């Protein structure tokens, strides 16, 4: 007896013409599976099963107007067990008042009978003053008319707002606890998700679908897209289901009751929108911010460390073109990949995100192209792995590179061993941040080539979202 949310839902009660398309604020409920309880529903709605009426699952429904408020669970559109529809037109439920005619409404407003004939002065053989003048569209309305109109408009707006708040969303159905929020969105709690949603919602109301942006071209002025099939917060939830939960487009389309094309268009739109919104947020931390938030383990070993760098690779489908295949083939992973550089502050916050490059690029080249060098200042220390042979580039900007020492003799000295272990314990912070990024289940399998134009934005958004997942501290 779960409430239905599909657009093509109709009430089967006699003399009731409600539908989900015309009354989206209503919920529609299936007949009970229990035979005895189902017969009670059939008897209540005055319909007999036969050639003209058959109860079919997911298509024979009763709208929520035929139930009382006590029949629903508190704060939900789900019915309690054992309830029976009881509000119908034949028991004087919701009999709509007879609508007044235009003449009656005008007479009540003006205080005279507008249907009365004109008064004629027979002595002068001329028309005397008409009892009710014809409407003059240039004349001002009578006193108080505008006040009544404004009150009526305010009442309609309040009613519309109430209906929109009562309309259930897919997000509210699935994200009912902090545990489900973490699974579907990677946000740690409902409060954190609400903070993020309130920060992006105002600008998202003017969001334009990706396909419309392509049709308009660069010369046209941006205008918002037409009314959406699903609510705005559900569009963000759809993007999270695809990226964070890793659900396939077919599954998401079935959940939201839309086409796969709508799912693809929405995911691409929100990936680009979040990329531009989040990309405008400055995440590079100043020296003062680094010093004030630096853990004791870092300050005792390298007090001037500004950022910890590391690269990671994301598997992608292999293209048929041999030229493209050779460009994105990674010798380290022995498969086709995209490669990105990530910078983390000693406190665990992501402070630098590079774009994705082809898997054949080296750590040194990706550091040079990413733009991280222009952010460093003289006196900064950069911690990295042995593969980052970038000491010459770091030295040119006046910074210092901290990497594990290379073995020059047959074995490491005691000092080199201690330094290697210390750097490994401190540098593991960036590895854990990368693990959080890859916990977005879209990276569980090879990225399809259909997302090759959007994967860079998705990668950036996933890295940025790590900062919403709470602090990350090194274990003792």
Coordinates of C-alpha atoms in Angstrom, one line a residue:
X1 CA 0.0 0.0 0.0
X2 CA 2.9 2.3 -0.6
X3 CA 2.2 5.7 -2.2
X4 CA 2.8 6.0 -5.9
X5 CA 4.9 8.8 -7.3
X6 CA 4.5 8.2 -11.1
X7 CA 3.0 10.8 -13.3
X8 CA 0.5 8.4 -14.9
X9 CA -1.6 7.5 -11.9
X10 CA -5.4 7.7 -11.7
X11 CA -7.9 7.2 -9.0
X12 CA -10.3 4.3 -9.6
X13 CA -13.1 5.5 -7.1
X14 CA -16.4 6.2 -8.8
X15 CA -17.1 9.9 -9.5
X16 CA -13.4 10.8 -8.8
X17 CA -11.3 12.2 -11.6
X18 CA -8.1 12.9 -9.7
X19 CA -4.8 12.0 -11.4
X20 CA -1.1 12.5 -10.6
X21 CA -0.6 14.8 -13.5
X22 CA -3.4 17.2 -12.6
X23 CA -3.0 16.9 -8.8
X24 CA 0.7 16.2 -8.2
X25 CA 0.3 17.0 -4.5
X26 CA -1.8 13.9 -4.0
X27 CA -0.5 10.4 -3.3
X28 CA -1.9 7.3 -4.9
X29 CA -2.2 3.9 -3.1
X30 CA -2.5 0.3 -4.2
X31 CA -5.1 -2.1 -3.0
X32 CA -4.0 -4.3 -0.1
X33 CA -2.6 -7.7 -0.9
X34 CA -4.7 -9.4 1.8
X35 CA -7.9 -10.7 0.3
X36 CA -10.1 -9.8 3.2
X37 CA -8.7 -6.3 3.4
X38 CA -9.0 -5.8 -0.3
X39 CA -12.6 -6.7 -0.3
X40 CA -13.2 -4.1 2.3
X41 CA -11.7 -1.5 0.0
X42 CA -13.8 -2.7 -2.9
X43 CA -17.0 -2.5 -0.8
X44 CA -16.0 1.0 0.4
X45 CA -15.5 2.5 -3.0
X46 CA -18.7 0.8 -4.4
X47 CA -17.0 -1.0 -7.2
X48 CA -17.5 -4.7 -8.0
X49 CA -14.8 -6.8 -9.7
X50 CA -15.9 -8.0 -13.0
X51 CA -15.5 -7.3 -16.8
X52 CA -15.6 -3.5 -16.3
X53 CA -13.4 -3.4 -13.2
X54 CA -10.3 -5.4 -12.3
X55 CA -7.7 -4.8 -9.7
X56 CA -4.3 -4.7 -11.2
X57 CA -1.0 -4.2 -9.3
X58 CA 0.6 -0.7 -9.7
X59 CA -2.3 0.6 -11.9
X60 CA -5.5 0.3 -9.9
X61 CA -5.1 3.0 -7.3
X62 CA -7.0 5.1 -4.7
X63 CA -6.0 8.7 -4.2
X64 CA -5.2 10.2 -0.8
X65 CA -8.3 12.4 -0.8
X66 CA -10.4 9.4 0.2
X67 CA -8.5 8.8 3.5
X68 CA -8.5 10.8 6.7
X69 CA -5.4 12.5 8.2
X70 CA -5.4 9.8 10.9
X71 CA -5.1 7.1 8.3
X72 CA -1.5 8.2 7.4
X73 CA 1.7 7.6 9.3
X74 CA 2.9 10.8 11.1
X75 CA 5.0 12.9 8.7
X76 CA 4.7 10.5 5.8
X77 CA 2.4 9.8 2.9
X78 CA 2.3 6.1 3.7
X79 CA -0.9 4.5 5.0
X80 CA -1.3 2.7 8.3
X81 CA -2.0 -1.0 8.3
X82 CA -5.7 -1.9 8.1
X83 CA -7.1 1.5 7.1
X84 CA -10.1 1.7 4.7
X85 CA -11.0 4.6 2.4
X86 CA -14.0 6.5 3.9
X87 CA -14.3 9.9 2.3
X88 CA -16.4 10.0 -0.9
X89 CA -18.7 12.3 -2.8
X90 CA -21.8 10.2 -1.8
X91 CA -21.2 10.8 1.9
X92 CA -20.9 14.6 1.4
X93 CA -17.2 14.7 1.5
X94 CA -15.7 17.7 -0.3
X95 CA -18.8 18.8 -2.2
X96 CA -17.5 21.8 -4.2
X97 CA -19.5 24.9 -3.7
X98 CA -21.6 26.1 -6.6
X99 CA -19.6 28.7 -8.5
X100 CA -21.3 32.1 -8.9
X101 CA -21.9 33.5 -12.3
X102 CA -20.1 36.6 -13.5
X103 CA -23.3 38.7 -13.1
X104 CA -23.7 37.5 -9.4
X105 CA -20.0 38.3 -8.6
X106 CA -20.3 41.8 -10.1
X107 CA -23.6 42.5 -8.3
X108 CA -22.1 41.4 -5.0
X109 CA -19.0 43.6 -5.6
X110 CA -20.9 46.7 -6.7
X111 CA -23.9 46.4 -4.5
X112 CA -26.4 46.7 -7.4
X113 CA -28.1 44.3 -9.9
X114 CA -26.0 44.6 -13.1
X115 CA -28.7 42.7 -15.0
X116 CA -31.3 45.5 -14.4
X117 CA -32.4 47.4 -17.6
X118 CA -31.4 51.0 -18.2
X119 CA -33.7 53.7 -16.7
X120 CA -35.4 55.9 -19.4
X121 CA -36.8 59.4 -18.9
X122 CA -40.0 59.3 -20.9
X123 CA -40.7 63.1 -20.4
X124 CA -37.5 64.3 -22.0
X125 CA -37.4 61.3 -24.4
X126 CA -33.7 60.9 -23.5
X127 CA -31.9 58.2 -21.7
X128 CA -31.4 59.2 -18.1
X129 CA -28.5 58.1 -16.0
X130 CA -27.9 54.4 -16.2
X131 CA -28.3 52.6 -13.0
X132 CA -25.2 50.6 -13.6
X133 CA -22.6 52.0 -16.0
X134 CA -20.8 49.9 -18.5
X135 CA -17.4 48.8 -17.5
X136 CA -14.7 51.4 -18.3
X137 CA -11.3 49.7 -18.6
X138 CA -9.5 53.0 -18.2
X139 CA -11.2 53.8 -14.9
X140 CA -9.6 53.0 -11.5
X141 CA -11.0 50.1 -9.6
X142 CA -13.3 50.8 -6.6
X143 CA -11.7 51.4 -3.2
X144 CA -10.7 48.1 -1.5
X145 CA -10.7 46.0 -4.7
X146 CA -6.9 46.0 -4.9
X147 CA -6.7 45.0 -1.3
X148 CA -9.0 42.0 -1.9
X149 CA -7.0 41.0 -4.9
X150 CA -3.7 41.2 -3.0
X151 CA -5.1 39.1 -0.2
X152 CA -6.4 36.5 -2.6
X153 CA -3.0 36.4 -4.4
X154 CA -1.2 36.0 -1.0
X155 CA -3.6 33.2 -0.1
X156 CA -2.9 31.4 -3.4
X157 CA 0.8 31.7 -2.9
X158 CA 0.6 30.3 0.6
X159 CA -1.5 27.4 -0.6
X160 CA 1.0 26.7 -3.4
X161 CA 4.0 26.9 -1.0
X162 CA 2.2 24.4 1.3
X163 CA 1.5 22.1 -1.6
X164 CA 5.1 22.2 -2.7
X165 CA 6.3 21.4 0.8
X166 CA 3.9 18.5 1.2
X167 CA 4.9 17.0 -2.2
X168 CA 7.1 14.0 -1.5
X169 CA 10.5 13.9 -3.1
X170 CA 12.6 10.9 -4.1
X171 CA 15.4 12.2 -1.9
X172 CA 13.1 12.2 1.2
X173 CA 12.0 8.6 0.4
X174 CA 15.6 7.2 0.2
X175 CA 17.6 9.5 2.5
X176 CA 15.8 8.9 5.8
X177 CA 18.9 8.6 8.1
X178 CA 22.6 9.6 8.2
X179 CA 23.5 6.1 7.1
X180 CA 21.5 6.3 3.9
X181 CA 22.8 9.9 3.3
X182 CA 26.4 8.6 3.5
X183 CA 25.6 5.7 1.1
X184 CA 23.9 7.7 -1.6
X185 CA 25.7 11.1 -1.4
X186 CA 28.9 10.6 0.6
X187 CA 27.9 13.4 2.9
X188 CA 28.5 12.5 6.6
X189 CA 25.0 13.6 7.8
X190 CA 21.7 15.1 6.9
X191 CA 22.8 18.4 8.4
X192 CA 25.9 18.7 6.3
X193 CA 23.9 17.8 3.1
X194 CA 21.4 20.5 4.0
X195 CA 24.1 23.1 4.4
X196 CA 25.5 22.2 1.0
X197 CA 22.1 22.2 -0.6
X198 CA 21.2 25.7 0.8
X199 CA 24.5 27.0 -0.6
X200 CA 23.9 25.8 -4.2
X201 CA 20.1 26.0 -4.4
X202 CA 19.7 29.7 -5.1
X203 CA 21.8 29.7 -8.3
X204 CA 20.5 26.2 -9.3
X205 CA 17.0 27.6 -9.8
X206 CA 18.3 29.2 -13.1
X207 CA 20.1 26.0 -14.2
X208 CA 19.9 25.2 -17.9
X209 CA 20.0 21.7 -19.2
X210 CA 23.1 20.6 -21.1
X211 CA 21.3 19.7 -24.3
X212 CA 19.6 23.1 -24.4
X213 CA 22.9 24.9 -23.8
X214 CA 24.3 23.0 -26.8
X215 CA 21.4 24.0 -29.0
X216 CA 21.6 27.7 -28.0
X217 CA 25.3 28.0 -28.8
X218 CA 27.7 30.5 -27.5
X219 CA 26.0 33.6 -29.0
X220 CA 22.6 33.2 -27.3
X221 CA 22.0 34.7 -23.9
X222 CA 21.5 32.1 -21.2
X223 CA 17.9 31.6 -20.1
X224 CA 16.5 29.0 -17.7
X225 CA 15.2 25.7 -19.0
X226 CA 11.4 25.0 -19.0
X227 CA 9.6 23.4 -16.1
X228 CA 11.5 20.2 -15.0
X229 CA 10.0 16.8 -14.7
X230 CA 11.5 16.3 -11.3
X231 CA 12.2 18.6 -8.4
X232 CA 15.5 20.4 -8.1
X233 CA 16.7 18.6 -5.0
X234 CA 15.9 15.3 -6.8
X235 CA 18.2 16.3 -9.7
X236 CA 21.1 16.7 -7.3
X237 CA 20.2 13.4 -5.7
X238 CA 20.1 11.8 -9.1
X239 CA 23.7 13.1 -9.8
X240 CA 24.8 11.7 -6.4
X241 CA 23.2 8.3 -7.2
X242 CA 25.2 8.1 -10.4
X243 CA 28.5 9.4 -8.9
X244 CA 28.6 8.6 -5.2
X245 CA 26.4 5.4 -5.2
X246 CA 27.6 4.3 -8.7
X247 CA 24.1 3.3 -9.8
X248 CA 23.6 2.5 -13.5
X249 CA 21.6 4.9 -15.6
X250 CA 18.9 2.2 -16.2
X251 CA 18.4 1.8 -12.4
X252 CA 18.3 5.5 -11.8
X253 CA 15.7 5.9 -14.6
X254 CA 13.5 3.3 -13.0
X255 CA 13.8 4.9 -9.6
X256 CA 12.8 8.4 -10.8
X257 CA 10.4 7.2 -13.4
X258 CA 12.2 9.0 -16.3
X259 CA 14.0 8.1 -19.4
X260 CA 17.7 7.2 -19.6
X261 CA 18.2 10.3 -21.8
X262 CA 16.9 12.4 -18.9
X263 CA 19.2 10.8 -16.5
X264 CA 22.2 11.3 -18.7
X265 CA 21.3 15.0 -19.4
X266 CA 20.7 15.7 -15.7
X267 CA 24.0 14.1 -14.6
X268 CA 26.0 16.0 -17.2
X269 CA 24.2 19.3 -16.4
X270 CA 24.9 19.0 -12.6
X271 CA 28.5 17.8 -13.1
X272 CA 29.3 21.0 -15.0
X273 CA 27.2 23.2 -12.7
X274 CA 28.9 21.9 -9.6
X275 CA 32.3 22.2 -11.3
X276 CA 31.8 25.9 -12.0
X277 CA 30.3 26.6 -8.6
X278 CA 32.8 24.6 -6.5
X279 CA 35.7 25.7 -8.8
X280 CA 35.1 29.3 -7.8
X281 CA 35.7 28.5 -4.1
X282 CA 39.4 29.3 -3.1
X283 CA 40.7 26.1 -1.4
X284 CA 44.5 27.0 -1.4
X285 CA 45.4 27.7 2.2
X286 CA 47.7 30.6 3.2
X287 CA 50.8 30.0 5.4
X288 CA 48.9 31.4 8.4
X289 CA 46.1 29.0 7.9
X290 CA 48.5 26.1 7.4
X291 CA 50.4 27.0 10.6
X292 CA 47.3 27.4 12.8
X293 CA 45.8 24.1 11.7
X294 CA 49.1 22.0 11.5
X295 CA 49.1 18.8 13.7
X296 CA 52.1 18.4 16.1
X297 CA 53.5 15.4 14.1
X298 CA 54.1 17.7 11.1
X299 CA 55.3 20.7 13.0
X300 CA 58.0 18.6 14.8
X301 CA 59.4 17.1 11.6
X302 CA 58.7 19.7 8.8
X303 CA 57.1 22.9 10.2
X304 CA 57.2 24.7 6.9
X305 CA 55.4 22.0 4.8
X306 CA 52.7 23.6 2.7
X307 CA 51.3 20.7 0.7
X308 CA 51.5 17.0 0.3
X309 CA 51.4 15.9 -3.3
X310 CA 50.4 12.6 -4.9
X311 CA 49.0 11.3 -8.2
X312 CA 46.3 8.8 -8.7
X313 CA 44.9 7.0 -11.8
X314 CA 41.3 6.2 -12.8
X315 CA 40.6 3.3 -15.1
X316 CA 38.7 4.0 -18.3
X317 CA 37.5 2.1 -21.3
X318 CA 39.9 1.5 -24.1
X319 CA 39.2 3.4 -27.3
X320 CA 39.3 1.7 -30.7
X321 CA 41.7 4.3 -32.0
X322 CA 45.3 3.1 -31.6
X323 CA 46.6 6.7 -31.3
X324 CA 44.2 7.5 -28.5
X325 CA 44.9 4.1 -26.9
X326 CA 48.7 4.8 -26.8
X327 CA 48.1 8.2 -25.3
X328 CA 45.9 7.1 -22.4
X329 CA 47.8 3.8 -21.8
X330 CA 49.5 3.7 -18.4
X331 CA 52.7 1.6 -18.2
X332 CA 52.4 1.7 -14.4
X333 CA 48.8 0.2 -14.4
X334 CA 49.2 -1.7 -17.7
X335 CA 45.8 -0.4 -18.9
X336 CA 44.2 2.7 -20.1
X337 CA 43.7 5.4 -17.4
X338 CA 43.2 9.0 -16.6
X339 CA 45.7 10.6 -14.2
X340 CA 45.3 13.5 -11.8
X341 CA 47.3 15.3 -9.2
X342 CA 46.0 16.0 -5.7
X343 CA 47.4 18.4 -3.0
X344 CA 46.5 18.0 0.7
X345 CA 47.3 20.3 3.6
X346 CA 48.8 18.8 6.8
X347 CA 45.4 19.2 8.5
X348 CA 43.8 16.8 5.9
X349 CA 42.0 19.4 3.7
X350 CA 42.2 19.2 -0.1
X351 CA 43.9 22.4 -1.2
X352 CA 44.8 21.6 -4.8
X353 CA 43.1 19.6 -7.6
X354 CA 44.5 19.3 -11.1
X355 CA 42.6 18.4 -14.2
X356 CA 42.8 14.9 -15.5
X357 CA 45.5 14.0 -18.0
X358 CA 46.1 10.9 -20.1
X359 CA 47.6 7.9 -18.3
X360 CA 50.9 8.1 -20.2
X361 CA 51.9 11.4 -18.5
X362 CA 54.7 11.3 -15.9
X363 CA 54.5 12.6 -12.3
X364 CA 57.0 15.3 -13.2
X365 CA 55.2 16.5 -16.3
X366 CA 51.8 16.6 -14.6
X367 CA 53.3 18.7 -11.8
X368 CA 54.7 21.1 -14.3
X369 CA 51.4 21.4 -16.2
X370 CA 49.0 21.5 -13.3
X371 CA 49.9 25.0 -12.1
X372 CA 50.9 24.0 -8.5
X373 CA 54.3 25.6 -8.9
X374 CA 52.8 29.1 -9.3
X375 CA 51.1 28.8 -5.9
X376 CA 54.2 28.0 -3.9
X377 CA 56.2 30.6 -2.2
X378 CA 59.9 30.8 -1.2
X379 CA 60.5 28.9 2.0
X380 CA 57.6 26.4 1.5
X381 CA 58.2 22.7 1.8
X382 CA 56.5 20.1 -0.5
X383 CA 56.2 16.5 0.6
X384 CA 55.9 13.8 -2.0
X385 CA 56.8 10.3 -3.0
X386 CA 60.0 9.1 -4.6
X387 CA 58.5 9.2 -8.0
X388 CA 58.3 13.0 -8.0
X389 CA 61.7 13.9 -9.4
X390 CA 60.7 17.5 -9.3
X391 CA 63.4 19.0 -7.1
X392 CA 64.7 21.3 -9.8
X393 CA 61.3 22.8 -10.5
X394 CA 60.6 23.2 -6.7
X395 CA 64.0 24.8 -6.2
X396 CA 63.4 27.3 -9.0
X397 CA 60.4 28.8 -7.0
X398 CA 62.4 28.9 -3.7
X399 CA 60.7 25.9 -2.1
X400 CA 62.1 22.6 -0.7
X401 CA 61.1 19.1 -1.7
X402 CA 60.8 16.4 1.0
X403 CA 60.9 12.9 -0.4
X404 CA 62.2 9.6 1.0
X405 CA 66.0 9.3 0.5
X406 CA 67.3 7.2 -2.3
X407 CA 69.6 4.2 -1.6
X408 CA 73.2 5.1 -2.5
X409 CA 75.0 2.2 -0.8
X410 CA 74.1 -1.4 -0.4
X411 CA 71.7 -0.6 2.4
X412 CA 70.1 2.4 4.0
X413 CA 71.8 4.0 7.0
X414 CA 69.9 4.2 10.3
X415 CA 69.2 7.9 9.7
X416 CA 67.8 7.2 6.2
X417 CA 65.6 4.5 7.5
X418 CA 64.2 6.7 10.2
X419 CA 63.6 9.5 7.7
X420 CA 61.9 7.1 5.3
X421 CA 59.6 5.8 8.0
X422 CA 58.7 9.3 9.2
X423 CA 57.9 10.6 5.7
X424 CA 55.8 7.5 5.0
X425 CA 53.8 8.0 8.2
X426 CA 53.1 11.6 7.3
X427 CA 52.6 11.2 3.6
X428 CA 50.0 8.5 4.1
X429 CA 47.5 11.3 4.8
X430 CA 47.2 12.1 1.0
X431 CA 46.7 8.3 0.3
X432 CA 43.8 8.3 2.7
X433 CA 42.3 11.4 1.0
X434 CA 42.6 9.7 -2.4
X435 CA 40.9 6.6 -0.9
X436 CA 38.0 8.8 0.1
X437 CA 37.8 10.2 -3.4
X438 CA 37.7 6.7 -4.9
X439 CA 35.0 5.6 -2.5
X440 CA 32.7 7.3 -5.0
X441 CA 31.4 4.1 -6.6
X442 CA 31.5 5.6 -10.1
X443 CA 35.2 4.8 -10.0
X444 CA 34.6 1.1 -9.1
X445 CA 34.6 0.1 -12.8
X446 CA 36.2 1.6 -15.9
X447 CA 34.8 5.0 -16.8
X448 CA 32.8 4.7 -20.0
X449 CA 33.9 6.7 -23.0
X450 CA 30.5 8.4 -23.0
X451 CA 31.6 10.2 -19.9
X452 CA 35.0 11.2 -21.3
X453 CA 33.8 14.8 -21.8
X454 CA 32.5 15.0 -18.2
X455 CA 34.8 12.9 -16.1
X456 CA 37.2 15.8 -15.5
X457 CA 34.3 17.8 -13.8
X458 CA 33.2 14.7 -11.9
X459 CA 36.8 14.1 -10.7
X460 CA 37.1 17.7 -9.5
X461 CA 33.7 17.6 -7.7
X462 CA 34.5 14.3 -5.9
X463 CA 37.9 15.7 -4.7
X464 CA 36.2 18.9 -3.5
X465 CA 33.5 17.0 -1.7
X466 CA 36.1 15.3 0.5
X467 CA 36.3 18.5 2.5
X468 CA 32.7 18.0 3.5
X469 CA 33.3 14.6 4.9
X470 CA 34.9 15.8 8.1
X471 CA 38.5 16.1 9.3
X472 CA 41.1 13.4 8.7
X473 CA 43.8 12.9 11.4
X474 CA 46.7 10.6 11.5
X475 CA 46.6 7.7 13.9
X476 CA 49.1 7.6 16.7

